N, CA and C of each residue as an Amber inpcrd file, in Angstrom:
protein
   624
 -33.8960000 -32.9530000 -25.2770000 -32.8200000 -32.3880000 -24.4430000
 -32.9740000 -31.8400000 -23.7730000 -33.4080000 -31.3840000 -21.8680000
 -33.4690000 -30.3870000 -21.0640000 -32.5740000 -28.5470000 -21.3510000
 -33.2040000 -28.1890000 -22.0560000 -32.1740000 -26.7140000 -22.2130000
 -31.8340000 -26.2390000 -21.2630000 -33.5180000 -25.5870000 -21.0250000
 -33.5270000 -25.3730000 -19.8270000 -31.9540000 -25.7310000 -19.0710000
 -32.1860000 -25.8140000 -18.5720000 -31.5010000 -26.9920000 -17.5970000
 -30.0420000 -27.5550000 -17.7910000 -29.7660000 -27.1330000 -18.9400000
 -28.2830000 -27.4660000 -19.1490000 -27.3350000 -26.1560000 -19.3890000
 -28.2460000 -25.3030000 -19.5300000 -27.4710000 -23.9510000 -19.9230000
 -28.0330000 -24.0090000 -18.0810000 -28.1180000 -23.9810000 -17.6530000
 -28.3020000 -23.4260000 -15.8090000 -26.8980000 -23.8530000 -15.1350000
 -26.6350000 -25.6150000 -15.7620000 -25.1430000 -26.2710000 -14.9170000
 -24.1950000 -25.5350000 -15.9960000 -23.9280000 -25.0400000 -17.2180000
 -22.8720000 -24.3560000 -17.8010000 -22.7830000 -22.4000000 -17.1520000
 -23.5420000 -22.1390000 -16.5320000 -23.2860000 -21.0610000 -16.0310000
 -22.6750000 -21.7390000 -13.8630000 -21.6120000 -20.3510000 -14.1770000
 -20.2740000 -20.2930000 -13.1340000 -22.1570000 -19.8300000 -11.7020000
 -21.9510000 -21.1970000 -10.5210000 -22.3300000 -20.8380000  -9.3500000
 -21.6700000 -19.9730000  -8.7170000 -22.2730000 -18.4010000  -7.6870000
 -22.1250000 -19.3260000  -6.5300000 -22.2700000 -19.1420000  -5.5770000
 -21.7910000 -19.9050000  -4.2310000 -22.1880000 -20.8020000  -2.9650000
 -21.6540000 -20.1840000  -2.4620000 -22.9760000 -19.4460000  -1.7490000
 -22.6790000 -19.1920000  -0.6310000 -22.8620000 -19.9970000   0.2610000
 -21.3920000 -19.4150000   1.7180000 -21.3190000 -20.3230000   2.8070000
 -22.5430000 -20.6630000   3.4320000 -22.9840000 -19.0100000   3.3350000
 -24.0890000 -18.5480000   4.8410000 -23.5280000 -17.9710000   6.1100000
 -21.6920000 -17.5700000   5.6720000 -21.4200000 -16.6380000   7.1360000
 -21.9300000 -15.2660000   6.9140000 -22.6150000 -14.5810000   8.9560000
 -22.9270000 -13.4780000   8.3290000 -21.5180000 -12.9950000   9.2360000
 -21.3580000 -11.4790000   9.3380000 -21.2670000 -10.7270000  10.0400000
 -19.9770000  -9.6310000   9.6850000 -19.2690000 -10.3210000  10.5710000
 -17.8040000  -9.8240000  10.3120000 -16.4960000 -10.7630000   9.3990000
 -17.6750000 -12.2330000   9.6150000 -16.7200000 -12.9240000   9.4200000
 -17.0100000 -12.6310000   7.7010000 -18.3610000 -12.6880000   7.9070000
 -18.3940000 -12.2370000   6.0810000 -18.1450000 -11.0290000   5.0000000
 -17.7970000  -9.8750000   6.2710000 -17.8760000  -8.7690000   6.0720000
 -15.9330000  -8.1860000   5.4770000 -14.9950000 -10.2170000   7.1140000
 -13.3660000  -9.7510000   6.2680000 -13.9620000 -10.7050000   5.0090000
 -14.4490000 -11.6230000   4.4680000 -13.6230000 -12.6970000   3.1960000
 -14.5690000 -11.6060000   2.2550000 -15.7050000 -10.3280000   2.2410000
 -15.8390000  -9.2750000   1.2420000 -14.5440000  -8.6630000   0.2840000
 -13.3890000  -7.8350000   2.1200000 -12.9790000  -7.2540000   2.1030000
 -11.8650000  -8.3510000   1.2000000 -10.9600000  -9.3040000   2.0850000
 -10.9640000  -9.8820000   1.5920000 -10.7140000 -10.4430000   0.2210000
 -11.4920000 -10.6610000  -0.2680000 -11.7470000 -10.5840000  -1.3410000
 -11.6400000  -9.3020000  -2.7330000 -12.0370000  -7.8530000  -2.2270000
 -11.9420000  -6.7310000  -3.4390000 -10.6860000  -6.3710000  -3.2200000
  -9.8010000  -6.7230000  -2.1800000  -7.8960000  -6.5980000  -2.0000000
  -7.5530000  -8.2590000  -3.1450000  -7.6810000  -8.7820000  -3.2020000
  -7.0350000  -9.8110000  -4.6000000  -7.6450000  -9.1080000  -5.3300000
  -8.9010000  -8.6900000  -6.3560000  -9.1760000  -8.1890000  -6.8730000
  -8.4640000  -7.1380000  -7.0200000  -8.4740000  -5.8840000  -6.0900000
  -7.1610000  -5.1160000  -6.2070000  -5.8730000  -4.8830000  -7.2810000
  -5.6160000  -6.4180000  -6.5180000  -3.4970000  -6.7400000  -6.4040000
  -3.5400000  -7.3960000  -8.3110000  -4.9630000  -7.4800000  -8.7130000
  -4.8990000  -9.1100000  -9.7130000  -5.7960000  -8.2630000 -10.7330000
  -6.1390000  -7.6690000 -10.8340000  -7.4390000  -7.1660000 -12.1740000
  -7.4040000  -5.5590000 -11.6480000  -7.0690000  -5.0170000 -10.6860000
  -6.7610000  -3.3440000 -10.5160000  -7.6090000  -2.6510000 -10.6140000
  -7.9470000  -1.6330000 -10.1600000  -8.6610000  -0.6220000 -10.1190000
 -10.1750000  -0.4610000 -11.4030000  -9.6880000  -0.4090000 -12.3250000
 -10.4860000  -0.4920000 -13.4470000 -11.2450000  -2.2930000 -13.4830000
 -10.8490000  -3.3190000 -13.5540000 -10.6490000  -4.2310000 -13.3200000
 -12.2240000  -4.9830000 -12.3880000 -11.6630000  -4.8010000 -11.5230000
 -12.7190000  -4.7280000  -9.9130000 -14.1490000  -4.4810000  -9.7170000
 -14.6380000  -5.5830000 -10.0070000 -16.1300000  -5.0810000  -9.7750000
 -16.7050000  -5.9960000  -8.7530000 -18.3880000  -5.1080000  -8.2100000
 -18.0170000  -5.5670000  -7.0840000 -19.1120000  -7.3300000  -7.2570000
 -19.4650000  -7.8710000  -8.7350000 -20.1700000  -8.6480000  -8.7100000
 -18.6800000  -9.8590000  -8.8900000 -17.4110000  -9.3030000  -8.9080000
 -16.1850000 -10.2930000  -9.0640000 -15.8380000 -10.4760000  -7.7980000
 -15.7380000  -9.2880000  -6.8520000 -16.1730000  -9.5010000  -5.0080000
 -17.1820000 -10.2160000  -4.8730000 -18.4680000 -10.1950000  -5.2290000
 -18.8410000 -11.8030000  -4.3680000 -18.4570000 -12.6420000  -4.2940000
 -18.9150000 -12.9410000  -5.5020000 -17.9770000 -14.3560000  -6.7180000
 -16.8100000 -14.7650000  -5.8300000 -16.1170000 -13.7560000  -5.3390000
 -14.0830000 -13.7590000  -4.6140000 -15.0820000 -14.8040000  -3.4370000
 -15.4130000 -13.1290000  -2.4810000 -15.8610000 -14.0020000  -1.6710000
 -16.9360000 -15.3720000  -1.4100000 -17.0180000 -15.3220000  -2.2270000
 -18.2790000 -17.0620000  -2.1910000 -19.1510000 -15.9920000  -1.8350000
 -20.5000000 -15.3170000  -1.9320000 -21.4930000 -14.5850000  -2.0800000
 -22.5350000 -13.9360000  -2.0300000 -23.3200000 -12.9610000  -2.6250000
 -24.4210000 -13.0360000  -3.4720000 -23.2780000 -11.7960000  -2.8410000
 -23.9750000 -10.6660000  -4.8640000 -23.7070000  -9.9510000  -5.0930000
 -24.2800000  -8.4500000  -3.6210000 -26.0600000  -9.0610000  -3.7430000
 -26.8820000  -8.3400000  -2.6620000 -25.8060000  -7.5350000  -1.1750000
 -25.5060000  -9.3160000  -1.0310000 -24.5260000  -9.0560000   0.3950000
 -23.1270000  -7.6010000   0.5030000 -22.7340000  -7.8640000  -1.0630000
 -21.6960000  -6.9310000  -0.2210000 -22.9200000  -5.0250000  -1.2440000
 -23.8380000  -5.4400000  -1.9200000 -23.8760000  -4.1870000  -2.0990000
 -24.5030000  -3.4830000  -0.1970000 -25.2740000  -4.5040000   0.5130000
 -25.4640000  -4.0090000   2.0790000 -25.1040000  -2.5420000   2.5910000
 -24.1170000  -3.5330000   2.0000000 -22.6630000  -2.6680000   3.5700000
 -22.6400000  -1.5860000   3.2230000 -20.9770000  -1.7250000   1.1890000
 -21.0960000  -1.2300000   0.8330000 -21.8530000  -0.3960000  -0.3050000
 -22.5230000   1.0940000  -0.9370000 -23.3160000   0.9000000  -1.6990000
 -22.6120000   1.3050000  -2.9580000 -20.8500000   1.6130000  -3.0010000
 -20.3870000   1.7210000  -4.5040000 -19.3500000   1.2180000  -3.8520000
 -18.3430000   1.0210000  -5.6110000 -17.1080000   0.2880000  -5.9310000
 -15.8210000   1.0510000  -4.7970000 -16.3770000   2.6580000  -4.8880000
 -15.4790000   3.1000000  -4.2360000 -15.0750000   3.4170000  -2.5150000
 -16.8940000   3.3310000  -1.5810000 -16.8310000   2.9640000   0.1320000
 -15.6600000   1.5480000  -0.5100000 -15.8970000   0.2470000  -0.7180000
 -15.6700000  -0.8440000  -0.6580000 -14.4180000  -1.5930000  -0.8640000
 -13.7030000  -0.3600000  -2.0490000 -11.9660000  -0.0950000  -1.8320000
 -11.3470000  -0.1740000  -0.4640000 -12.1550000   1.3050000  -0.4630000
 -11.5490000   2.1950000   1.1660000 -11.7560000   1.7560000   1.5670000
 -12.6940000   1.0530000   2.2200000 -12.6610000   0.2020000   3.4130000
 -12.0600000  -1.1810000   3.6340000 -11.4890000  -1.3000000   2.3460000
 -10.6780000  -3.0360000   2.4800000  -9.3910000  -2.4630000   2.7860000
  -8.8470000  -0.8500000   1.8110000  -7.6450000  -0.5650000   2.8160000
  -7.5680000  -0.1840000   3.1520000  -8.4740000   0.5810000   4.2180000
  -8.3320000   0.7200000   5.1010000  -7.3390000  -0.6830000   7.0470000
  -9.2670000  -1.3700000   6.0280000  -8.7250000  -3.1050000   7.0540000
  -7.4130000  -3.7620000   6.6400000  -7.1270000  -3.2750000   5.7720000
  -5.8030000  -3.8630000   5.4380000  -4.3540000  -3.7590000   5.8520000
  -4.4830000  -1.7950000   5.7090000  -2.9330000  -1.7460000   5.1460000
  -2.1880000  -1.4890000   7.3760000  -0.7830000  -3.0090000   6.9450000
  -0.3380000  -3.0990000   7.8590000  -0.4870000  -2.2290000   9.4040000
   0.6640000  -2.2800000  10.5000000   1.5890000  -0.9160000  11.0150000
   2.5130000  -1.0160000  10.1410000   3.1570000   0.2540000  11.1080000
   4.4390000   0.5580000  10.2760000   5.4610000  -0.0350000  10.7430000
   5.0480000   0.1210000  12.4780000   6.3530000  -0.4880000  13.6340000
   6.8620000   0.2050000  13.8260000   8.4110000   0.3920000  14.4330000
   9.2410000   0.4190000  15.0880000  10.3980000   1.3000000  14.0870000
  10.9000000   2.5460000  13.9840000  12.0820000   2.5370000  13.7620000
  12.9980000   2.0730000  13.7580000  13.6800000   1.6500000  12.1610000
  15.1980000   0.3490000  12.3980000  16.4390000   1.9180000  13.1410000
  17.0510000   1.0490000  14.6700000  17.6610000   1.7360000  15.5630000
  19.5330000   0.9430000  14.7020000  19.9130000   1.1900000  14.0550000
  20.7800000  -0.1350000  13.9680000  22.8990000   1.5070000  14.0660000
  22.2580000   1.8990000  14.6280000  24.0580000   2.3630000  14.6250000
  24.0040000   3.9010000  13.5670000  23.6610000   3.4510000  12.0920000
  24.3500000   4.3270000  11.8620000  23.2650000   4.7730000  10.2780000
  23.2810000   6.3930000   9.7130000  21.5290000   6.6190000   9.4010000
  22.1930000   5.7370000   7.7010000  23.3950000   5.9440000   7.5370000
  23.2790000   4.4580000   5.7590000  22.5950000   3.4560000   6.6490000
  23.0050000   2.5240000   7.7210000  21.6530000   0.7280000   7.9520000
  20.8820000   1.6550000   7.9160000  20.0490000   2.4630000   8.6670000
  18.8730000   2.2130000   9.0820000  18.1070000   3.1390000   8.1260000
  18.5830000   4.0190000   6.7830000  17.7900000   3.3470000   5.9930000
  16.9860000   3.2540000   4.6960000  18.2370000   2.0190000   4.8030000
  18.2620000   0.9700000   3.6580000  17.2880000  -0.0450000   4.5460000
  17.6230000  -0.2430000   5.6650000  16.1510000  -1.3850000   6.2970000
  15.0070000  -0.8420000   6.3890000  14.5010000   0.5170000   6.1020000
  13.7430000   1.4310000   6.3140000  13.1930000   1.5790000   5.1680000
  13.7100000   1.4540000   3.8790000  14.1360000   0.9500000   1.9190000
  13.3940000  -0.0790000   2.3200000  13.8570000  -0.4210000   3.1670000
  13.8760000  -2.3460000   2.1460000  12.3680000  -2.7700000   2.8890000
  11.7850000  -2.5790000   3.9200000  10.6070000  -2.2140000   4.7040000
   9.4570000  -1.8920000   3.7230000   9.7420000  -0.8810000   3.2660000
   9.2480000   0.1650000   2.5590000   8.9870000  -0.8540000   1.1000000
   9.7960000  -1.3920000   0.7460000   9.0630000  -2.0220000  -0.7130000
   9.1240000  -3.8630000  -0.5360000   9.0890000  -3.7580000   1.0430000
   8.3500000  -4.5190000   0.8400000   6.5470000  -4.5040000   1.0560000
   6.4810000  -3.6060000   1.9030000   4.6410000  -2.9460000   2.0560000
   4.7540000  -2.7420000   0.4880000   5.3140000  -2.0490000  -0.3240000
   4.4740000  -1.7500000  -1.5730000   4.0840000  -3.4670000  -2.5420000
   5.1060000  -4.4580000  -1.9390000   4.5930000  -5.9030000  -2.8420000
   3.6750000  -6.9730000  -2.3970000   3.3760000  -6.0820000  -0.9250000
   2.4700000  -7.3340000  -0.5250000   0.7350000  -7.0980000  -1.1770000
  -0.2190000  -7.4930000  -0.9630000  -1.5260000  -7.6270000  -1.5300000
  -2.1560000  -6.2080000  -0.7500000  -1.9270000  -6.1530000   0.3310000
  -2.5150000  -4.5710000   0.6040000  -1.9230000  -3.5090000  -0.2210000
  -0.6990000  -3.8960000  -0.4480000   0.4140000  -2.7690000  -1.6100000
   0.4410000  -2.4390000  -2.4720000   0.3020000  -3.3090000  -3.4020000
  -0.3060000  -3.4750000  -4.8240000  -1.6410000  -3.5410000  -4.6820000
  -2.8390000  -3.0530000  -3.8510000  -3.2470000  -3.0950000  -3.7980000
  -3.7400000  -1.5700000  -4.5300000  -3.0340000  -0.7980000  -3.2740000
  -3.4780000   0.3380000  -2.7840000  -2.7060000   0.9100000  -4.6890000
  -1.8230000   0.7710000  -4.7530000  -0.5590000   0.9260000  -6.4950000
  -1.9790000   1.1440000  -6.7100000  -2.8120000   0.0800000  -7.1770000
  -4.0200000  -0.1310000  -7.9220000  -4.6160000   0.7840000  -8.5300000
  -4.6650000   1.3930000  -6.8220000  -5.4560000   2.4310000  -6.2510000
  -4.6760000   3.5040000  -7.3490000  -3.4900000   4.4710000  -7.2090000
  -3.0460000   5.3940000  -7.1620000  -2.9510000   5.9500000  -8.5080000
  -2.8100000   4.1840000  -9.4120000  -2.1430000   4.4500000 -10.4770000
  -3.3880000   4.8670000 -11.7650000  -4.1950000   4.0600000 -11.3940000
  -6.0740000   3.7940000 -12.1840000  -6.7280000   4.7800000 -11.8750000
  -7.0190000   5.2630000 -10.6480000  -8.0250000   6.1120000 -10.6630000
  -7.9100000   7.2300000 -11.1750000  -9.4140000   7.3810000 -11.8860000
  -8.5690000   9.3760000 -12.7430000  -9.0730000  10.0290000 -11.5630000
  -9.6240000  11.9740000 -11.2160000  -8.8800000  13.1400000  -9.6360000
 -10.6040000  13.0830000  -9.2050000 -11.4100000  12.1270000  -9.7580000
 -12.9280000  12.4670000  -8.6270000 -12.7340000  11.2720000  -7.8240000
 -12.3350000   9.9410000  -8.6410000 -12.3100000   9.0910000  -7.5520000
 -11.6480000   8.8780000  -6.7340000  -9.6300000   8.7330000  -7.0240000
  -9.0420000   8.7240000  -6.7640000  -9.2770000   9.4310000  -4.6330000
  -9.8630000  10.5920000  -4.8810000 -10.2210000  11.8280000  -3.9470000
 -10.9380000  11.7220000  -3.0280000 -12.3270000  10.0830000  -3.1270000
 -11.8310000   9.3760000  -1.6210000 -10.8540000   8.3790000  -1.8610000
 -10.0870000   8.5520000  -2.1530000  -8.5640000   7.1370000  -0.3480000
  -7.9900000   8.1180000  -0.0610000  -7.8100000   9.8850000  -0.4130000
  -6.6030000  10.4700000   0.4710000  -7.1120000  10.4400000   2.0150000
  -7.9080000  10.0300000   2.6300000  -7.8620000   9.8540000   4.3460000
  -6.7370000   8.8780000   4.2290000  -7.2750000   7.9990000   3.3420000
  -6.8820000   6.2990000   3.9210000  -5.3090000   6.4570000   3.6030000
  -5.0510000   7.0460000   2.3910000  -3.4630000   6.8790000   2.1300000
  -2.5250000   8.0060000   3.0400000  -3.2740000   8.9870000   3.6950000
  -2.3590000  10.0370000   4.1440000  -2.9010000   9.0920000   5.5040000
  -3.2060000   8.7060000   7.0630000  -3.9420000   7.7950000   8.0420000
  -3.2020000   6.8800000   7.5240000  -2.4880000   6.1440000   7.0580000
  -2.1730000   4.8120000   6.4150000  -1.3250000   3.9030000   6.1280000
  -0.5060000   5.2680000   5.3270000   1.2560000   5.4520000   4.3100000
   1.5430000   6.4850000   4.3590000   0.6860000   7.8110000   4.3250000
   2.3690000   8.8570000   4.2450000   3.3570000   9.0470000   5.9000000
   1.3680000   9.0240000   6.2500000   2.1580000  10.2650000   7.4400000
   2.5880000   9.0790000   8.8050000   1.8080000   7.3720000   8.7740000
   3.4630000   6.8120000   9.3230000   4.5410000   6.7320000   9.5570000
   4.6880000   6.6490000   7.9000000   5.7700000   6.1920000   7.0490000
   7.3370000   7.6950000   7.2720000   6.0260000   8.4850000   7.0360000
   6.9890000   9.8300000   7.4860000   7.7860000  10.1550000   8.6290000
   6.8920000  10.0410000   9.4990000   7.2900000   9.8260000  11.0940000
   7.8730000   9.2180000  11.4580000   8.6920000   7.7250000  10.9030000
   9.9500000   6.6760000  10.4800000  10.8290000   6.9550000  10.0020000
  10.5370000   8.0740000   8.9390000  12.7050000   8.2820000   8.3490000
  12.6800000   9.7970000   9.4540000  11.6740000  10.5410000   9.7200000
  12.0520000  11.2950000  10.7540000  12.4420000  11.3260000  12.2420000
  12.3350000  10.4520000  12.5350000  12.8560000   8.9320000  13.5200000
  14.6420000   8.7730000  13.4680000  14.1700000   8.1910000  12.2870000
  15.3630000   8.0850000  12.0900000  16.5730000   8.5090000  11.6590000
  16.4900000   9.9930000  11.2670000  16.8880000  10.9250000  10.5660000
  17.4020000  11.5010000  12.0200000  16.1080000  12.0990000  12.9120000
  16.6190000  13.2100000  14.5310000  17.9460000  11.9240000  14.9700000
  17.6650000  10.6250000  15.8230000  18.5400000   9.9880000  15.7820000
  20.3850000   9.8160000  15.1060000  19.8460000  10.3990000  13.6640000
  21.3580000  10.2990000  13.1510000  21.7580000  12.6030000  13.5500000
  20.9240000  12.8810000  13.5920000  21.4610000  14.3620000  14.2260000
  22.3720000  14.2400000  15.4850000  21.3960000  13.0530000  16.6980000
  21.5480000  13.2290000  17.3530000  23.4300000  12.8980000  17.8890000
  23.6680000  11.5450000  16.3210000  25.0200000  10.9280000  16.4470000
  25.9560000  11.0430000  15.8900000  25.1400000  11.8540000  14.7560000
  26.4260000  13.9950000  14.4380000  26.2520000  13.7160000  12.8630000
  26.2440000  12.2610000  12.3180000  26.4020000  11.9220000  10.8800000
  24.4210000  12.2500000   9.9950000  23.8950000  12.7330000  10.7200000
  23.9760000  13.5880000   9.7840000  23.5550000  15.2390000  10.7360000
  23.6830000  15.8160000   9.3550000  23.7850000  17.6700000   9.9950000
  21.9050000  18.4270000  10.6980000  22.4430000  19.5100000  10.5840000
  20.9620000  19.2350000  11.9080000  19.6910000  20.0780000  11.3510000
  19.7060000  20.4510000  10.3850000  19.2950000  20.7350000   9.4780000
  18.1480000  20.3470000   8.7600000  18.8410000  19.2410000   7.2440000
  17.5030000  18.3110000   7.4850000  17.1640000  17.2910000   7.2910000
  16.3390000  17.8730000   7.9940000  15.0350000  17.2720000   8.9060000
  13.2770000  17.8450000   8.2410000  13.8190000  18.6890000   7.5880000
  12.8360000  18.8120000   6.2350000  12.0420000  18.1790000   6.2040000
  10.4730000  18.8510000   5.1720000   9.8190000  17.7550000   4.8400000
  10.0350000  17.3870000   3.5580000  10.2730000  17.4390000   2.4490000
  11.7890000  17.4610000   0.9380000  12.2900000  16.1700000   1.2900000
  13.3990000  16.5160000   2.0100000  14.3990000  15.3270000   2.4000000
  13.7860000  13.9180000   2.4240000  12.7980000  14.2000000   3.2990000
  11.9770000  12.8260000   4.5240000  10.4710000  12.6220000   2.9760000
  10.9920000  12.7430000   1.7400000   9.2040000  12.4490000   0.5790000
  11.1260000  12.3720000  -0.5830000  12.3670000  11.4710000   0.4500000
  12.9510000  11.5810000  -1.4960000  12.6550000   9.8020000  -1.4380000
  12.6280000   9.3040000  -0.4990000  13.1770000   7.6350000   0.0260000
  11.6500000   6.9030000  -1.0680000  10.3080000   7.4410000  -0.2190000
   9.2130000   6.6680000  -1.2790000   9.2110000   7.6850000  -2.2850000
   9.1760000   9.1890000  -2.3370000   8.7340000   9.4920000  -3.8850000
   9.3850000   9.1470000  -4.6320000  10.8240000   8.8180000  -5.1300000
  11.1390000   7.3500000  -5.6450000  11.2110000   6.2040000  -5.9460000
  11.0950000   5.1500000  -4.8230000   9.2580000   4.5550000  -4.8700000
   9.3610000   4.1170000  -5.9240000   7.8000000   5.6780000  -5.9940000
   6.2430000   5.4510000  -6.1460000   6.3290000   6.3400000  -7.4480000
   7.9000000   6.6810000  -8.3700000   8.0500000   6.8940000  -9.2090000
   8.9530000   5.8800000 -10.1460000   9.6040000   5.5890000  -9.2760000
  10.2100000   3.8580000  -9.5500000   8.9570000   2.8480000 -10.4420000
   8.2710000   2.8660000  -9.7040000   7.3390000   1.3200000  -9.5400000
   5.7220000   1.6770000 -10.6720000   5.9650000   3.8340000 -10.2650000
   4.9770000   3.7070000 -11.7110000   5.2790000   4.0200000 -12.8560000
   6.5800000   4.7270000 -12.7720000   6.8850000   5.3420000 -14.2950000
   8.0310000   3.5740000 -14.9130000   8.3260000   3.7220000 -14.0130000
   9.3180000   2.4040000 -14.7920000   9.1930000   0.9460000 -15.1380000
   8.3230000   1.1870000 -13.9070000   8.1250000  -0.4840000 -13.4750000
   8.7240000  -1.8040000 -12.6560000   9.7090000  -0.8530000 -11.9950000
  11.0670000  -1.4110000 -11.3440000  10.4850000  -1.8350000  -9.9100000
  10.9290000  -3.4930000  -9.5200000  10.6200000  -3.8690000  -8.7850000
  11.7940000  -3.5020000  -6.9280000  12.4590000  -2.6490000  -7.2140000
  13.2460000  -2.7270000  -5.8600000  13.5530000  -3.1640000  -5.2230000
  14.9250000  -4.2560000  -6.1760000  15.2180000  -4.8630000  -5.3310000
  16.9900000  -4.4930000  -4.8290000  16.7150000  -5.4300000  -3.8030000
  17.4060000  -4.6360000  -2.5720000  18.9420000  -3.6520000  -3.2050000
  19.3990000  -4.1270000  -4.0930000  21.1910000  -3.2210000  -4.4880000
  20.6530000  -2.3360000  -5.2970000  18.9640000  -1.4850000  -5.3320000
  18.8180000  -0.4270000  -5.8440000  18.6590000   0.1650000  -4.6520000
  17.3990000  -0.3390000  -4.2410000  17.5300000   0.1360000  -2.9150000
  18.5220000   0.5520000  -2.1530000  19.9380000   0.0110000  -1.3350000
  21.5720000   0.4770000  -1.3880000  21.9150000   1.5020000  -2.5720000
  21.6640000   1.8720000  -3.6600000  22.7790000   2.9050000  -5.1420000
  21.4850000   4.0570000  -4.3630000  20.3060000   3.8510000  -4.0340000
  19.6040000   4.5940000  -3.7940000  20.0540000   5.7930000  -2.6850000
  20.6820000   4.2980000  -1.5120000  20.5750000   5.3950000  -0.2660000
  22.1570000   5.9810000   0.1170000  23.1230000   5.2000000  -0.3130000
  24.7800000   5.7870000  -0.6260000  24.6130000   6.6720000  -1.7900000
  24.7660000   6.7750000  -2.3400000  24.2520000   7.8330000  -4.0070000
  23.8200000   9.1470000  -4.0780000  21.8680000   8.5780000  -3.1710000
  21.5020000  10.0230000  -3.1210000  21.0810000  10.7310000  -1.6460000
  21.1750000   9.6080000  -1.0460000  20.5570000  10.1230000   0.4210000
  21.9420000  10.9180000   1.3260000  22.6270000   9.3560000   1.8170000
  23.8790000   9.0360000   2.5900000  24.5460000  11.2330000   2.3130000
  24.9300000  11.8900000   0.7920000  25.6970000  12.3370000   0.5050000
  23.7520000  13.8430000   0.7440000  22.9670000  13.6330000   0.8150000
  22.6260000  15.1600000   0.9920000  22.4690000  14.7920000   2.5910000
  22.2290000  14.2350000   3.2530000  22.3450000  14.1470000   4.4610000
  23.4080000  15.4690000   5.6430000  24.6220000  13.9160000   5.3580000
  25.7270000  14.5030000   5.9010000  26.0460000  15.5420000   6.3750000
  26.1010000  15.5140000   7.1940000  26.9900000  16.3610000   7.8410000
  28.0040000  17.9640000   7.0320000  28.1500000  18.8800000   6.8960000
  29.3760000  19.6140000   6.0130000  30.1260000  19.6860000   6.4260000
  31.2920000  19.0760000   5.3020000  33.2270000  18.7350000   5.8460000
  33.4440000  17.5350000   6.1790000  32.8460000  16.7480000   6.2210000
  32.1490000  14.9830000   6.3860000  32.5760000  14.4640000   5.6120000
């Protein structure tokens, strides 16, 4: 029996689809996101990404010389636009809809990938992703909350001094805390409870 041929047949092979340029790069980035969302930052390997993209490891390293470079680019390319601020006529409903949108983003493949980076990276590695996270997640979501609160001030259902950054951080901070520490998936009822018991009383004008 030809043992060398049998051993070769037993080894999993990576079938190259002979893609090039942006098509291959997109496949590699998608494979990186898939690995992050399933096996996490610690389980992600360049070899695993190459296998998921059905290409060779050298094709990955030619474009991204390190795991950190690859993940930063994958997150940057995948984070979806945040869209327009909801305008439902009340601060309660606007914040509720915005909270649900943030929850859905956290549970998406890019969101799950991002959470794995935040949860698992040590301080030296996570520093590589700070700009990506700030520009792609924190800054745009903060602006949405700011716009919702500003409209509430104009309607009169939010007090005029409630636009501080601390107030705007409450919903994202609570959701991140409950996700990371408590493993909560934030069903609609939890979001409504957060809005009704914390945010609306916090923002309500005095005497109302």
